[in-house]
Coordinates of C-alpha atoms in Angstrom, one line a residue:
M1 CA 34.6 32.1 17.7
T2 CA 31.3 30.9 19.1
A3 CA 28.3 31.2 16.7
P4 CA 25.5 33.4 18.0
A5 CA 22.5 31.6 19.4
L6 CA 19.5 31.0 17.2
R7 CA 16.0 32.3 17.9
V8 CA 13.5 29.7 16.6
L9 CA 9.9 30.6 15.8
S10 CA 7.5 27.7 15.2
L11 CA 4.3 28.6 13.3
I12 CA 0.9 26.9 12.9
P13 CA -0.3 27.9 9.4
P14 CA -4.0 28.1 8.3
M15 CA -6.0 26.0 8.6
T16 CA -5.9 23.5 11.4
Q17 CA -8.2 23.7 14.4
L18 CA -10.2 26.5 16.0
N19 CA -10.9 25.1 19.4
T20 CA -7.3 24.3 20.5
P21 CA -3.8 24.7 19.2
Y22 CA -2.5 22.1 16.8
P23 CA 0.2 20.4 19.1
S24 CA 3.2 20.2 16.8
T25 CA 4.6 23.6 17.7
A26 CA 3.9 23.0 21.4
Y27 CA 5.9 19.7 21.2
I28 CA 8.9 21.2 19.3
T29 CA 9.0 24.4 21.4
G30 CA 8.9 22.4 24.6
F31 CA 11.7 20.2 23.3
L32 CA 13.9 23.0 22.1
R33 CA 13.5 24.9 25.5
S34 CA 14.5 21.7 27.3
R35 CA 17.8 21.9 25.3
G36 CA 18.3 25.6 26.2
V37 CA 17.2 27.0 22.8
D38 CA 15.5 30.4 22.6
A39 CA 12.2 29.0 21.1
V40 CA 8.8 30.8 20.6
Q41 CA 5.6 29.9 18.8
A42 CA 2.6 31.5 17.2
D43 CA -0.7 30.4 15.7
L44 CA -1.5 32.2 12.5
A45 CA -4.4 29.9 11.7
L46 CA -6.4 31.3 14.7
A47 CA -5.1 34.8 14.1
L48 CA -6.4 34.7 10.5
V49 CA -9.8 33.5 11.5
L50 CA -10.2 36.2 14.2
K51 CA -9.2 38.9 11.6
L52 CA -11.7 37.6 9.0
F53 CA -14.5 37.1 11.5
S54 CA -14.5 40.7 12.8
P55 CA -16.5 43.8 11.8
A56 CA -13.6 45.1 9.7
G57 CA -13.1 41.7 8.2
L58 CA -16.8 41.4 7.2
E59 CA -16.7 44.8 5.7
S60 CA -13.9 43.6 3.3
V61 CA -15.9 40.5 2.5
R62 CA -18.9 42.6 1.7
S63 CA -16.9 44.7 -0.7
H64 CA -15.8 41.5 -2.6
A65 CA -19.4 40.2 -2.6
L66 CA -20.8 43.4 -4.0
A67 CA -18.2 43.3 -6.8
Q68 CA -19.6 40.0 -7.9
I69 CA -22.0 39.9 -10.8
E70 CA -25.4 39.4 -9.1
A71 CA -26.2 36.3 -11.2
Q72 CA -23.0 34.6 -9.8
R73 CA -24.0 35.2 -6.2
T74 CA -24.9 32.0 -4.3
A75 CA -27.7 31.7 -1.7
S76 CA -25.1 32.2 1.0
V77 CA -23.8 35.4 -0.5
H78 CA -27.3 36.8 -1.0
A79 CA -28.3 36.0 2.6
F80 CA -25.1 37.7 3.8
L81 CA -25.7 40.9 1.8
D82 CA -29.3 41.0 2.7
Q83 CA -28.6 40.8 6.4
F84 CA -25.1 42.4 6.5
A85 CA -25.9 45.0 9.1
R86 CA -26.9 42.3 11.5
Y87 CA -23.8 40.2 10.7
R88 CA -21.5 43.2 11.3
A89 CA -23.2 44.0 14.6
T90 CA -23.1 40.5 16.0
V91 CA -19.9 38.9 14.7
G92 CA -17.8 40.3 17.6
L93 CA -20.4 39.1 20.1
V94 CA -20.4 35.6 18.6
I95 CA -16.6 35.3 18.7
A96 CA -16.5 36.5 22.4
F97 CA -19.2 34.0 23.3
L98 CA -17.5 31.1 21.6
Q99 CA -14.3 32.1 23.4
G100 CA -16.1 31.8 26.7
R101 CA -15.8 35.5 27.4
D102 CA -19.6 36.4 27.4
S103 CA -21.6 33.3 28.5
T104 CA -24.7 35.3 29.4
L105 CA -25.2 36.0 25.6
A106 CA -26.4 32.3 25.3
H107 CA -30.0 33.1 26.2
R108 CA -30.4 35.6 23.3
I109 CA -28.6 33.4 20.8
A110 CA -30.6 30.4 21.8
A111 CA -33.8 32.3 21.3
R112 CA -32.8 32.5 17.6
E113 CA -33.7 36.2 17.4
L114 CA -30.3 37.9 17.7
L115 CA -28.3 36.3 14.9
P116 CA -29.0 36.4 11.2
E117 CA -29.6 32.9 9.8
G118 CA -28.3 31.8 6.4
P119 CA -28.6 28.5 4.5
R120 CA -26.6 26.5 7.0
F121 CA -29.6 26.8 9.4
N122 CA -31.6 24.6 7.1
A123 CA -29.6 21.7 8.6
L124 CA -31.5 22.1 11.9
E125 CA -34.4 20.4 10.4
V126 CA -32.5 17.1 9.8
Y127 CA -32.0 16.6 13.5
V128 CA -35.6 15.6 14.0
D129 CA -37.7 13.1 12.1
A130 CA -41.4 13.6 11.3
A131 CA -42.6 12.1 14.6
L132 CA -40.6 14.5 16.7
S133 CA -41.6 17.6 14.8
E134 CA -45.3 16.8 14.5
E135 CA -46.2 19.2 17.3
G136 CA -44.3 22.1 15.7
G137 CA -42.0 22.8 18.6
D138 CA -38.4 23.9 18.7
P139 CA -36.4 21.3 16.6
L140 CA -33.5 21.6 19.0
A141 CA -35.4 21.1 22.2
W142 CA -35.2 17.3 22.1
A143 CA -31.4 17.5 21.9
F144 CA -30.6 20.2 24.5
G145 CA -33.7 20.3 26.7
A146 CA -34.5 23.2 29.1
L147 CA -31.1 23.2 30.8
G148 CA -28.9 23.1 27.6
V149 CA -29.0 26.8 26.8
Q150 CA -25.2 27.2 26.5
D151 CA -24.8 24.2 24.2
K152 CA -27.8 25.1 22.1
A153 CA -26.4 28.7 21.7
R154 CA -22.9 27.4 20.8
H155 CA -24.4 25.1 18.1
I156 CA -26.4 28.0 16.7
A157 CA -23.2 30.2 16.8
T158 CA -21.3 27.5 15.0
L159 CA -23.9 27.4 12.2
Y160 CA -23.5 31.2 12.0
L161 CA -19.8 30.9 11.5
N162 CA -20.2 28.2 8.9
D163 CA -22.6 30.4 7.0
L164 CA -19.8 33.1 7.0
A165 CA -17.2 30.6 5.9
D166 CA -19.4 29.7 2.9
V167 CA -19.6 33.4 2.0
L168 CA -15.8 33.6 2.1
R169 CA -15.6 30.6 -0.2
D170 CA -18.2 31.8 -2.6
A171 CA -17.3 35.5 -2.8
V172 CA -13.6 35.9 -1.8
D173 CA -11.5 32.7 -2.2
E174 CA -13.0 29.5 -3.7
R175 CA -10.4 27.5 -1.8
F176 CA -11.4 28.7 1.6
A177 CA -12.5 26.1 4.2
F178 CA -12.0 25.4 7.8
V179 CA -9.2 22.7 8.0
R180 CA -9.3 21.9 4.3
Y181 CA -8.1 25.2 3.0
A182 CA -6.8 24.9 -0.6
E183 CA -6.4 21.1 0.0
S184 CA -6.6 20.2 -3.7
L185 CA -3.4 22.1 -4.4
A186 CA -1.4 19.7 -2.3
S187 CA -3.0 16.4 -1.6
S188 CA -1.4 13.7 -3.8
Q189 CA -0.5 16.3 -6.4
P190 CA 2.2 14.7 -8.6
T191 CA 3.6 18.1 -9.7
F192 CA 4.1 21.5 -8.0
E193 CA 2.5 23.3 -11.0
P194 CA -1.0 23.9 -9.4
M195 CA 0.6 25.2 -6.2
A196 CA 3.1 27.3 -8.1
A197 CA 0.4 28.9 -10.2
A198 CA -1.7 29.7 -7.0
L199 CA 1.3 31.2 -5.3
A200 CA 2.1 33.4 -8.3
A201 CA -1.4 34.7 -8.5
P202 CA -2.4 38.1 -7.0
F203 CA -3.3 38.0 -3.3
T204 CA -6.8 37.3 -2.3
L205 CA -8.3 39.0 0.8
V206 CA -7.3 36.0 2.8
D207 CA -3.7 36.2 1.5
E208 CA -3.5 39.9 2.3
I209 CA -4.6 39.4 5.9
L210 CA -2.2 36.5 6.3
H211 CA 0.6 38.6 4.8
T212 CA 0.0 41.4 7.3
L213 CA -0.2 38.9 10.2
T214 CA 3.1 37.3 9.1
L215 CA 4.9 40.6 9.1
A216 CA 3.6 41.5 12.5
T217 CA 4.7 38.1 13.9
L218 CA 8.2 38.6 12.4
S219 CA 8.4 42.1 13.9
Q220 CA 7.4 40.7 17.3
H221 CA 9.7 37.7 17.5
K222 CA 12.6 38.6 15.2
P223 CA 13.5 34.9 14.5
D224 CA 16.6 33.5 12.8
L225 CA 14.9 30.2 12.0
V226 CA 11.2 29.7 11.2
L227 CA 9.7 26.3 11.4
L228 CA 6.5 25.7 9.4
S229 CA 4.5 22.7 10.6
V230 CA 2.2 21.3 7.9
P231 CA 0.1 18.5 9.4
F232 CA -2.5 18.4 6.6
P233 CA -2.5 19.1 2.8
G234 CA -5.0 21.9 3.7
A235 CA -2.2 23.8 5.5
L236 CA 0.5 23.8 2.8
Y237 CA -0.8 26.6 0.6
A238 CA -1.0 29.0 3.6
A239 CA 2.4 27.8 4.9
L240 CA 4.0 28.7 1.6
R241 CA 2.3 32.1 1.5
I242 CA 3.8 32.7 4.9
A243 CA 7.2 31.6 3.6
Q244 CA 6.8 33.8 0.6
T245 CA 6.2 36.9 2.8
I246 CA 9.2 36.0 5.0
K247 CA 11.5 35.7 2.1
A248 CA 10.4 39.0 0.6
Q249 CA 10.7 40.8 4.0
N250 CA 14.0 39.2 5.1
P251 CA 15.6 36.6 2.9
H252 CA 18.3 35.9 5.5
I253 CA 15.7 34.2 7.8
T254 CA 16.1 30.4 7.4
I255 CA 12.8 28.5 6.8
A256 CA 12.3 24.8 7.4
L257 CA 9.2 22.8 6.5
G258 CA 8.0 19.7 8.3
G259 CA 4.9 18.0 9.7
G260 CA 2.5 15.1 9.0
F261 CA 1.7 16.0 5.4
I262 CA 5.4 16.3 4.5
N263 CA 6.2 13.0 6.2
T264 CA 3.6 11.1 4.2
E265 CA 3.4 12.8 0.9
L266 CA 6.8 14.4 0.1
R267 CA 9.0 11.4 0.8
E268 CA 10.1 11.3 -2.8
L269 CA 10.4 15.1 -3.3
A270 CA 12.2 16.1 -6.5
E271 CA 10.7 19.6 -7.1
P272 CA 13.3 22.4 -6.8
R273 CA 10.7 25.2 -7.0
L274 CA 9.6 24.4 -3.5
F275 CA 12.9 25.7 -2.3
D276 CA 12.1 29.2 -3.7
F277 CA 10.0 29.4 -0.6
V278 CA 11.8 27.3 2.0
D279 CA 15.4 26.4 2.6
F280 CA 15.0 22.9 4.2
V281 CA 12.4 20.1 4.3
T282 CA 12.7 17.5 7.0
L283 CA 11.0 14.1 7.4
D284 CA 9.5 12.2 10.3
S285 CA 10.1 13.1 14.0
G286 CA 11.6 16.6 14.0
E287 CA 13.8 16.5 17.1
R288 CA 16.9 15.0 15.6
P289 CA 16.8 16.7 12.2
L290 CA 16.2 20.0 13.9
L291 CA 19.2 19.6 16.2
A292 CA 21.4 18.8 13.2
L293 CA 20.0 21.7 11.2
M294 CA 20.7 24.2 14.0
D295 CA 24.2 22.8 14.3
F296 CA 24.7 23.4 10.6
L297 CA 23.4 26.9 10.8
Q298 CA 25.8 27.6 13.7
R299 CA 28.7 26.1 11.7
K300 CA 29.0 23.2 14.1
R301 CA 28.6 20.5 11.5
S302 CA 28.8 20.3 7.7
K303 CA 25.8 20.0 5.4
Q304 CA 26.7 16.4 4.7
R305 CA 25.7 15.6 8.3
L306 CA 22.2 16.9 8.1
V307 CA 19.6 14.3 9.2
R308 CA 16.5 13.3 7.1
T309 CA 16.6 16.7 5.2
F310 CA 16.0 17.7 1.7
V311 CA 18.0 20.6 0.3
R312 CA 18.4 22.2 -3.2
E313 CA 21.8 22.2 -4.8
E314 CA 22.1 23.7 -8.3
E315 CA 18.4 23.3 -9.1
T316 CA 18.5 19.7 -8.0
V317 CA 16.8 18.3 -4.9
R318 CA 19.1 16.3 -2.7
Y319 CA 18.1 14.1 0.3
I320 CA 20.7 14.0 3.1
N321 CA 20.5 11.5 5.9
F322 CA 23.4 11.2 8.2
V323 CA 22.2 8.4 10.5
E324 CA 22.1 9.4 14.2
P325 CA 20.1 7.9 17.0
E326 CA 16.6 9.3 17.5
V327 CA 16.0 11.4 20.6
P328 CA 14.3 8.9 23.0
F329 CA 10.6 9.6 23.7
E330 CA 11.4 9.7 27.4
E331 CA 13.7 12.7 26.7
I332 CA 11.7 14.9 24.3
G333 CA 10.6 17.2 27.1
T334 CA 7.2 18.6 28.0
P335 CA 5.1 20.4 25.4
T336 CA 4.5 24.0 26.2
W337 CA 1.7 26.3 25.1
D338 CA 3.5 29.4 26.3
G339 CA 3.0 32.2 23.8
L340 CA -0.2 30.9 22.3
P341 CA -3.4 32.8 23.2
L342 CA -5.3 30.0 25.0
D343 CA -8.2 32.3 25.9
R344 CA -8.9 33.2 22.3
Y345 CA -9.7 29.7 20.8
L346 CA -13.3 29.1 19.8
S347 CA -15.2 26.3 21.4
L348 CA -17.5 25.1 18.6
L349 CA -20.4 22.7 18.6
D350 CA -20.7 21.2 15.1
M351 CA -22.4 18.0 16.1
L352 CA -25.0 17.4 18.9
N353 CA -23.7 14.0 19.6
P354 CA -21.8 14.2 23.0
M355 CA -18.8 12.0 21.8
H356 CA -18.5 13.4 18.3
R357 CA -18.3 17.0 19.5
L358 CA -15.1 16.5 21.5
W359 CA -13.0 17.1 18.4
S360 CA -14.2 20.7 18.1
D361 CA -15.6 21.5 21.5
G362 CA -13.3 22.8 24.3
R363 CA -9.6 23.5 24.5
W364 CA -7.7 20.2 25.1
N365 CA -4.1 19.9 26.1
K366 CA -2.6 17.5 23.5
L367 CA -0.2 14.8 24.7
T368 CA 1.2 11.5 23.4
V369 CA 1.4 8.5 25.6
A370 CA 3.7 6.5 23.2
H371 CA 5.4 7.2 19.9
G372 CA 4.2 5.1 17.1
C373 CA 1.8 2.1 17.2
Y374 CA 2.5 -1.1 19.1
W375 CA 0.3 -3.2 16.7
K376 CA 1.5 -1.8 13.3
K377 CA -0.1 -4.5 11.2
C378 CA -3.2 -3.0 9.7
S379 CA -3.1 -3.4 6.0
F380 CA -4.7 0.0 5.2
C381 CA -2.3 1.9 7.4
D382 CA 1.1 3.6 6.7
V383 CA 2.9 1.0 8.8
S384 CA 6.2 1.4 7.0
L385 CA 6.5 5.1 8.0
D386 CA 8.2 6.3 11.2
Y387 CA 5.2 7.7 12.9
I388 CA 3.7 4.2 12.9
S389 CA 6.6 1.8 12.8
R390 CA 8.9 3.3 15.6
Y391 CA 7.2 2.4 18.8
E392 CA 8.6 3.9 22.0
T393 CA 7.0 4.5 25.4
A394 CA 7.8 6.8 28.4
S395 CA 7.3 5.8 32.0
A396 CA 4.0 6.6 33.8
T397 CA 6.0 8.8 36.1
T398 CA 7.4 10.8 33.2
L399 CA 3.9 11.1 31.6
A400 CA 2.3 12.2 34.9
D401 CA 5.1 14.8 35.5
R402 CA 4.4 16.2 32.0
I403 CA 0.7 16.3 32.8
E404 CA 1.2 18.2 36.0
T405 CA 3.5 20.7 34.3
I406 CA 1.0 21.3 31.6
V407 CA -1.9 21.8 34.0
N408 CA 0.2 24.3 36.0
E409 CA 1.1 26.2 32.9
T410 CA -2.3 26.3 31.2
G411 CA -4.6 26.1 34.1
Q412 CA -6.7 23.5 32.2
T413 CA -7.1 19.9 33.1
G414 CA -8.5 18.4 29.9
F415 CA -6.2 16.2 27.9
H416 CA -6.5 14.6 24.5
F417 CA -4.0 11.7 24.1
V418 CA -3.3 11.8 20.3
D419 CA -1.6 8.4 19.9
E420 CA -2.2 6.3 16.8
A421 CA -3.3 3.6 19.3
A422 CA -2.5 4.1 23.0
P423 CA -1.2 0.9 24.5
P424 CA -3.3 -0.7 27.2
K425 CA -0.3 -1.5 29.4
A426 CA 0.9 2.1 29.4
L427 CA -2.7 3.5 30.0
K428 CA -3.1 1.2 33.0
A429 CA 0.2 2.3 34.5
L430 CA -0.7 6.0 33.8
A431 CA -4.1 5.5 35.4
D432 CA -2.6 4.0 38.5
E433 CA -0.1 7.0 38.7
L434 CA -2.8 9.6 38.2
I435 CA -5.0 8.0 40.9
S436 CA -1.9 7.7 43.2
R437 CA -1.1 11.4 42.8
Q438 CA -4.8 12.3 43.2
L439 CA -4.4 14.3 40.0
P440 CA -7.9 15.2 38.8
I441 CA -7.9 15.5 35.0
S442 CA -10.3 14.6 32.2
W443 CA -8.8 12.7 29.2
W444 CA -9.7 10.8 26.1
G445 CA -7.8 9.1 23.3
N446 CA -7.6 6.5 20.6
I447 CA -7.1 2.8 21.0
R448 CA -7.5 -0.7 19.4
F449 CA -10.6 -2.5 20.7
E450 CA -8.5 -5.4 21.9
K451 CA -9.5 -7.9 24.6
T452 CA -6.8 -6.5 27.0
F453 CA -9.4 -3.8 27.8
T454 CA -11.3 -5.8 30.3
P455 CA -14.3 -4.3 32.2
E456 CA -12.0 -3.9 35.2
L457 CA -9.4 -1.9 33.2
C458 CA -12.1 0.2 31.7
Q459 CA -13.4 1.1 35.2
L460 CA -9.8 1.9 36.3
L461 CA -9.4 4.2 33.3
A462 CA -12.7 5.9 34.1
D463 CA -11.6 6.4 37.7
S464 CA -8.4 8.1 36.5
G465 CA -10.4 10.6 34.4
C466 CA -11.1 8.9 31.1
I467 CA -14.3 10.3 29.6
A468 CA -14.2 8.9 26.0
M469 CA -12.4 6.5 23.7
S470 CA -12.2 6.2 19.9
G471 CA -11.0 3.2 18.0
G472 CA -11.1 1.6 14.6
L473 CA -13.8 -0.9 13.9
E474 CA -13.3 -0.2 10.2
V475 CA -15.5 -2.7 8.2
A476 CA -17.7 -4.6 10.6
S477 CA -17.0 -7.9 8.9
D478 CA -14.9 -10.7 10.4
R479 CA -13.7 -11.7 6.9
L480 CA -12.6 -8.2 6.1
L481 CA -11.1 -7.6 9.6
T482 CA -9.0 -10.6 9.0
L483 CA -7.9 -9.3 5.6
M484 CA -7.1 -6.0 7.2
K485 CA -5.1 -7.7 9.9
K486 CA -6.9 -5.8 12.6
G487 CA -6.5 -8.5 15.1
V488 CA -10.0 -8.2 16.4
T489 CA -13.4 -9.7 15.8
I490 CA -16.9 -8.2 15.9
E491 CA -17.8 -10.1 19.1
Q492 CA -14.6 -8.8 20.8
V493 CA -15.3 -5.2 19.7
A494 CA -18.8 -5.5 21.1
R495 CA -17.6 -6.7 24.5
V496 CA -14.8 -4.2 24.8
T497 CA -16.9 -1.2 23.8
K498 CA -19.7 -2.3 26.1
G499 CA -17.1 -2.4 28.9
F500 CA -16.1 1.2 28.2
S501 CA -19.8 2.3 28.0
D502 CA -20.7 0.5 31.2
A503 CA -17.8 2.4 32.9
G504 CA -19.4 5.7 31.7
I505 CA -16.8 6.2 28.9
L506 CA -18.2 7.4 25.6
V507 CA -17.1 5.4 22.6
H508 CA -16.5 6.5 19.0
A509 CA -16.0 4.0 16.2
Y510 CA -14.0 4.8 13.1
L511 CA -15.7 2.9 10.2
M512 CA -14.6 2.3 6.7
Y513 CA -16.3 1.3 3.4
G514 CA -14.9 0.5 0.0
F515 CA -12.1 -1.8 1.2
P516 CA -10.8 -4.2 -1.6
T517 CA -13.2 -7.1 -2.3
Q518 CA -15.9 -5.6 -0.1
T519 CA -19.3 -6.5 -1.6
V520 CA -22.7 -4.9 -1.3
Q521 CA -23.6 -7.8 1.0
D522 CA -20.6 -7.0 3.2
T523 CA -21.7 -3.4 3.4
V524 CA -25.2 -4.2 4.4
D525 CA -24.1 -6.7 7.0
S526 CA -21.5 -4.2 8.4
L527 CA -24.2 -1.5 8.8
E528 CA -26.4 -4.1 10.7
Y529 CA -23.6 -4.8 13.1
V530 CA -23.1 -1.0 13.6
R531 CA -26.9 -0.6 14.2
Q532 CA -26.8 -3.3 16.9
L533 CA -23.8 -1.8 18.5
F534 CA -25.7 1.5 18.9
E535 CA -28.8 -0.3 19.9
N536 CA -27.0 -2.1 22.7
G537 CA -25.3 1.0 24.0
C538 CA -21.8 -0.2 23.0
I539 CA -20.9 2.9 21.0
Q540 CA -22.4 6.4 21.0
S541 CA -20.7 7.8 17.9
G542 CA -19.2 6.8 14.6
F543 CA -18.0 8.0 11.2
F544 CA -17.8 6.2 7.9
H545 CA -14.6 7.0 5.9
R546 CA -14.1 5.9 2.3
F547 CA -11.1 3.6 2.0
S548 CA -8.2 5.2 0.3
C549 CA -5.2 3.2 -0.9
T550 CA -1.9 4.8 0.0
V551 CA 1.5 4.0 -1.5
H552 CA 3.0 3.3 2.0
S553 CA 0.4 0.8 3.2
P554 CA 0.5 -3.0 2.8
V555 CA -2.4 -2.8 0.3
G556 CA -0.5 -0.3 -1.8
L557 CA 2.8 -2.2 -1.6
D558 CA 1.2 -5.6 -2.4
P559 CA -2.1 -5.0 -4.2
A560 CA -2.3 -8.5 -5.6
A561 CA -2.6 -9.9 -2.1
Y562 CA -5.8 -7.9 -1.7
G563 CA -7.3 -8.8 -5.1
I564 CA -6.9 -5.4 -6.7
E565 CA -4.8 -3.7 -9.5
L566 CA -3.3 -0.3 -9.0
I567 CA -3.8 2.4 -11.5
P568 CA -0.3 3.6 -12.6
L569 CA 0.6 7.0 -11.3
P570 CA 2.0 9.8 -13.6
P571 CA 5.6 10.8 -13.1
V572 CA 5.8 12.3 -9.5
T573 CA 8.1 15.1 -8.5
F574 CA 5.9 16.5 -5.7
A575 CA 3.2 14.8 -3.5
K576 CA 2.7 11.1 -3.6
N577 CA 0.2 9.3 -1.3
D578 CA -3.2 8.2 -2.5
I579 CA -3.3 5.8 -5.4
G580 CA -6.3 4.7 -7.4
F581 CA -7.0 1.0 -7.9
I582 CA -9.3 -1.3 -9.8
D583 CA -11.5 -3.6 -7.7
P584 CA -12.9 -6.5 -9.8
S585 CA -16.0 -6.5 -7.6
G586 CA -17.3 -3.5 -9.5
V587 CA -19.3 -2.2 -6.5
D588 CA -20.5 1.4 -6.6
H589 CA -19.1 2.3 -3.1
D590 CA -19.8 6.0 -3.6
A591 CA -23.5 5.3 -3.9
L592 CA -23.5 3.1 -0.9
G593 CA -21.6 5.7 1.1
V594 CA -24.6 8.1 0.9
G595 CA -26.7 5.6 2.8
L596 CA -24.0 4.7 5.3
R597 CA -23.4 8.4 6.2
K598 CA -27.1 9.1 6.5
A599 CA -27.6 6.0 8.7
I600 CA -24.7 6.8 11.1
Y601 CA -25.8 10.4 11.4
N602 CA -29.2 9.3 12.5
Y603 CA -28.0 6.6 14.8
M604 CA -25.8 9.1 16.6
H605 CA -29.0 11.1 17.4
G606 CA -30.9 8.0 18.5
I607 CA -33.0 7.9 15.3
G608 CA -33.8 5.0 13.1
L609 CA -32.4 2.2 15.3
D610 CA -35.5 0.1 14.8
E611 CA -35.4 0.5 11.0
D612 CA -34.4 -2.3 8.6
V613 CA -30.9 -1.2 7.4
R614 CA -32.0 -1.6 3.8
A615 CA -34.1 1.5 4.2
W616 CA -31.0 3.7 4.2
F617 CA -30.2 2.6 0.6
S618 CA -33.6 3.4 -0.8
H619 CA -32.0 6.0 -3.1
L620 CA -30.2 3.2 -5.1
P621 CA -31.7 2.1 -8.4
H622 CA -31.7 -1.5 -7.3
P623 CA -32.6 -2.9 -3.9
V624 CA -29.8 -4.1 -1.6
P625 CA -29.9 -7.7 -0.2
R626 CA -31.3 -8.5 3.2
T627 CA -28.7 -8.7 5.9
R628 CA -27.3 -12.1 6.9
V629 CA -26.6 -10.9 10.5
K630 CA -29.0 -12.3 13.1
R631 CA -30.8 -9.4 14.9
N632 CA -29.6 -10.6 18.3
F633 CA -25.9 -11.1 17.3
I634 CA -24.5 -8.4 19.5
T635 CA -26.9 -9.2 22.4
R636 CA -25.7 -12.8 22.4
A637 CA -22.0 -11.7 22.2
L638 CA -22.6 -9.5 25.3
D639 CA -24.4 -12.4 27.1
Q640 CA -21.4 -14.6 26.6
R641 CA -19.3 -11.9 28.3
E642 CA -21.7 -12.0 31.3
R643 CA -21.4 -15.8 31.6
V644 CA -17.7 -15.7 31.4

């Protein structure tokens, strides 16, 4: 007797992104449909936000705020209550504007008379230094100009939403945040206890709304199998609340948990209580484990032949991995966004910098050029895990076919290639194919700043629609880049980034501080290199991340080689990723980080590029050393490129 077909529902749990769907469900839904499976998807992260940021949602938030003791109310809550009538009257307008459904509202928003303004609007003043604000004009005029009304209005509307998010955190649920919702309950938590306690607690307003949305989604789709994709620790709590609702409503629905957070932090899972909420937990690329799981549910294979899957048996967690070939990257199918409300995502403008804003501004079709990383040597990276170590490509013809299919489905021509590091050879082939087909798209992605990206290749990529590139410069120190095994030098990075910029492609640099053995002198010198890269138009955007040692990286696996000592972890039955370490240098990297972040923020807005970099560390109790980097180092590196 043939087992009935399964209906599979893939869910995006809160919180991920607001401007575009997180791509995991689009990938897996497209793959399943290519195999003839009845697969659907829904974004409960977006649905939750739209319910909260509505007149009815704000009424509920107000009730919670009024129930607070007045002395406990923060400035954000006071501002919200004082101006509640205006918030309630405008929230629907703001959402419609950010969804692109009411663009004419920009003029009123930009005039700063329509919307109430809370504490987040104090940030507007930091965009301008004293010289720019001497005449007392509009502090945003220098950034947006007379023709930037739409962008100015979206930035103001984004601050408005951030004010409301602060109120939600302060008056309703202290864990609430965009993207990082309840992150501390999951990230590197050795035990399940904090999460279990949170899930056993009474519902917050956020939980209640998510519960209602989950029931409505079940009623609409009537799934047999629900896939919960958890890309970040800030999505696990809500994913398990969704699972809790599903199990209470219909315990016969099978639930499987997977995604980036699971793949990195739950590899040594030994906590049986997680399976009170879900039935299966899968690791790494989901295609093969999912095919095996569906075969098992349809009685086509035994449990012993599951692939990369955790199960609970008699209160013990068991990992089953019947080895089968991966589904080739060429055969994973085309992602589909069918079923997701593409016209309801919010195009936010958090940052004025034109490159930095791409992450939250606009709805991008997400696509992967190649699986894994072709370099896979960086010592701070999880190079031992599948998402980095297994490198596979697809032909340019296949990629262009996928792009054409997606454009025809979504009606949108913007693409974000979400590779760990897109290979230059594959990008060149794809660019040639896009140009040959006269397929006009806009795209951006992440790369290594390697010498293969010649000025000629940069121009070819620009001709094919490339508008921006991000890449890891990490610590701008040749000594530390060698220790990191980045395979690049500062001079090389300068020449490559300048090639992109000269081709009209915006460049973002991922930067790092606090790497093992990094000294104060290294940090000051690194910032000077970064200043010169901005000054010479090599990069337009950047962000400093604090180095975090992970158990799967070369540093975590062999700390002695990097001059550090790991701090022993407690017994781990749940999440395991970040690990503390002792660096004998004794540098206070947290204190230095304040100056680095302030400097990069100003550099991105064209401010302070003529300042001595030591000025950014004036908050420290002791002066930092003078940089050893010659002030014309980057200029000379670029001159050498011209002579070659």
